[in-house]
mmCIF file of C-alpha atoms in Angstrom:
data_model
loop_
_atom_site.group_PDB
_atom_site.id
_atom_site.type_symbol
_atom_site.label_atom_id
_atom_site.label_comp_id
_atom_site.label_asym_id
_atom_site.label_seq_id
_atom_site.Cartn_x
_atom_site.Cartn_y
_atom_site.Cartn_z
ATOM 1 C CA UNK J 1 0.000 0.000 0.000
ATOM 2 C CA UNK J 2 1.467 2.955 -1.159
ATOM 3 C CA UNK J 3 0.732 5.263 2.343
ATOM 4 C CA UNK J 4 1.305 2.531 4.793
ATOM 5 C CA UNK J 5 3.629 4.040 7.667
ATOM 6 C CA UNK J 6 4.159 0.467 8.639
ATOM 7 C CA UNK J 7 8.080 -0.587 8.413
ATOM 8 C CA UNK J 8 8.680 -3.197 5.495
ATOM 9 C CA UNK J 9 8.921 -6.780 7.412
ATOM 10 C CA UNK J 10 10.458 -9.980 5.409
ATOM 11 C CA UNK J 11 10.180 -13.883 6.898
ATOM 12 C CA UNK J 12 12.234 -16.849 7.035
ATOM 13 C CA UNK J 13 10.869 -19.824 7.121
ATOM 14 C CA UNK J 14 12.475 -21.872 9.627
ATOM 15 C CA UNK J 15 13.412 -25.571 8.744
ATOM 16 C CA UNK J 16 10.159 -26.635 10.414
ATOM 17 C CA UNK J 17 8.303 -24.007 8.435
ATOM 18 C CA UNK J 18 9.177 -25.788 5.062
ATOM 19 C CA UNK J 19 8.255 -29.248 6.402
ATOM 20 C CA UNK J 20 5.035 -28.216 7.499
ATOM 21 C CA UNK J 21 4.149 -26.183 4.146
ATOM 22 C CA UNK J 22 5.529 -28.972 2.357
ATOM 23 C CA UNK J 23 3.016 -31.331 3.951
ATOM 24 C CA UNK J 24 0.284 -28.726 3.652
ATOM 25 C CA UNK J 25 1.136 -28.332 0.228
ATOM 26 C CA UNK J 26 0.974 -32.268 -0.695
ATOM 27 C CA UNK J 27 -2.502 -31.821 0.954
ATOM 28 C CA UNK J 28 -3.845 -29.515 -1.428
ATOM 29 C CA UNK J 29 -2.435 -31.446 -4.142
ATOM 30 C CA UNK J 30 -4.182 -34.506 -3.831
ATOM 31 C CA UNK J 31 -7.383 -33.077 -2.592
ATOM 32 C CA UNK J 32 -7.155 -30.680 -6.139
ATOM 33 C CA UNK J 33 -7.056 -33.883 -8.198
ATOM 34 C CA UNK J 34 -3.269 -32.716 -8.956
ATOM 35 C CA UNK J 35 -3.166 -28.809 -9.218
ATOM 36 C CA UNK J 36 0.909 -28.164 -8.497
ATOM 37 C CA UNK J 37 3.156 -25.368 -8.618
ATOM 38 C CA UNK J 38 6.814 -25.100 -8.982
ATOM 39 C CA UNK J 39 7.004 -21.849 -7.182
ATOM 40 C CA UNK J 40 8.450 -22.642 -3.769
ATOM 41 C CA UNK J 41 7.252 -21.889 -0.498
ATOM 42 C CA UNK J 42 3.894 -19.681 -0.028
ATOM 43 C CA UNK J 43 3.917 -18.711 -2.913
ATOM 44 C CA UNK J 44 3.303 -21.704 -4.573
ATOM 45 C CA UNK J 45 0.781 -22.482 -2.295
ATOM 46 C CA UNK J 46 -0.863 -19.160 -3.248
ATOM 47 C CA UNK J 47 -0.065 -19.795 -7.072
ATOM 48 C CA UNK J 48 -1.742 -23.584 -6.230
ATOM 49 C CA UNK J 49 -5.103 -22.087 -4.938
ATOM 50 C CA UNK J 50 -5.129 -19.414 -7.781
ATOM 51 C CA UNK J 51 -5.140 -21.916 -10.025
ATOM 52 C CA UNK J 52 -7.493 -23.902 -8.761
ATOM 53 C CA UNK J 53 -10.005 -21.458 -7.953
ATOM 54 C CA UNK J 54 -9.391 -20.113 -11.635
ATOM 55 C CA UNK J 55 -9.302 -23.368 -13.756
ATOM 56 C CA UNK J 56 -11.551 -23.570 -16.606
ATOM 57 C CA UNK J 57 -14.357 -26.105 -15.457
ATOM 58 C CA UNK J 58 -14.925 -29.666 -17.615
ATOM 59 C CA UNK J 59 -17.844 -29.620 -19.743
ATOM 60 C CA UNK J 60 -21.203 -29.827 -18.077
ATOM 61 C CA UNK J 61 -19.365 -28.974 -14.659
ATOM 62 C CA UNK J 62 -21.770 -25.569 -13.320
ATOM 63 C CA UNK J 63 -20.007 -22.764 -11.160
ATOM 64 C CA UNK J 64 -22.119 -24.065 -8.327
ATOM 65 C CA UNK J 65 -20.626 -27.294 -8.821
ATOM 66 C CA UNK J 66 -17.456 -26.444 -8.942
ATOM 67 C CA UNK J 67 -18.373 -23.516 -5.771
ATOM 68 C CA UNK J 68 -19.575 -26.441 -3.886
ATOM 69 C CA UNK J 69 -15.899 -28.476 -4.547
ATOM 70 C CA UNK J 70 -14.119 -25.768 -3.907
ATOM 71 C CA UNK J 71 -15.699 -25.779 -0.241
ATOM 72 C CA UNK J 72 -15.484 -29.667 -0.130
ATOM 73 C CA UNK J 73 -11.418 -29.121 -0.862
ATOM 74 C CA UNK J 74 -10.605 -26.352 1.820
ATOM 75 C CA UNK J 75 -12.590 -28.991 4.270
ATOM 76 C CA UNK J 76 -11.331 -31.808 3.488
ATOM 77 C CA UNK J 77 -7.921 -30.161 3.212
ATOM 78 C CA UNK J 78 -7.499 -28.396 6.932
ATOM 79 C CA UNK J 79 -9.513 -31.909 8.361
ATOM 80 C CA UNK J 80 -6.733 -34.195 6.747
#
């Protein structure tokens, strides 16, 4: 944001950090039905979700369908 007073903070993920996002990760793989990303760390996991959420859907597949397995994926996803 172009007026935020707020000082500029970057992260580093700890070793434990890139397990756990690496697990996460696998997660939303499988329960995508295979949507990956090379980009590494959050990033990919944001590219991942973009790309899901943004896929073109399969013929005779509504929005509402694919609404309701979006929904179905986050769940399934954070309940392992």
């Amino acid at each position: 944001v172009a007026d935020c007073t707020l000082d500029n903070k970057s992260y580093d993920d700890s070793p434990l950090d890139k397990l756990l996002l690496s697990i996460f990760r696998n997660l939303v793989t499988t329960n995508t039905g295979g949507v990956k990303s090379d980009i590494p760390g959050i990033e990919g996991l944001l590219a991942q979700g973009r790309q899901y959420m943004t896929q073109e859907l399969p013929e005779g597949v509504t929005y509402a369908d694919h609404t309701k397995a979006q929904h179905t994926m986050v769940k399934n996803t954070l309940g392992g």
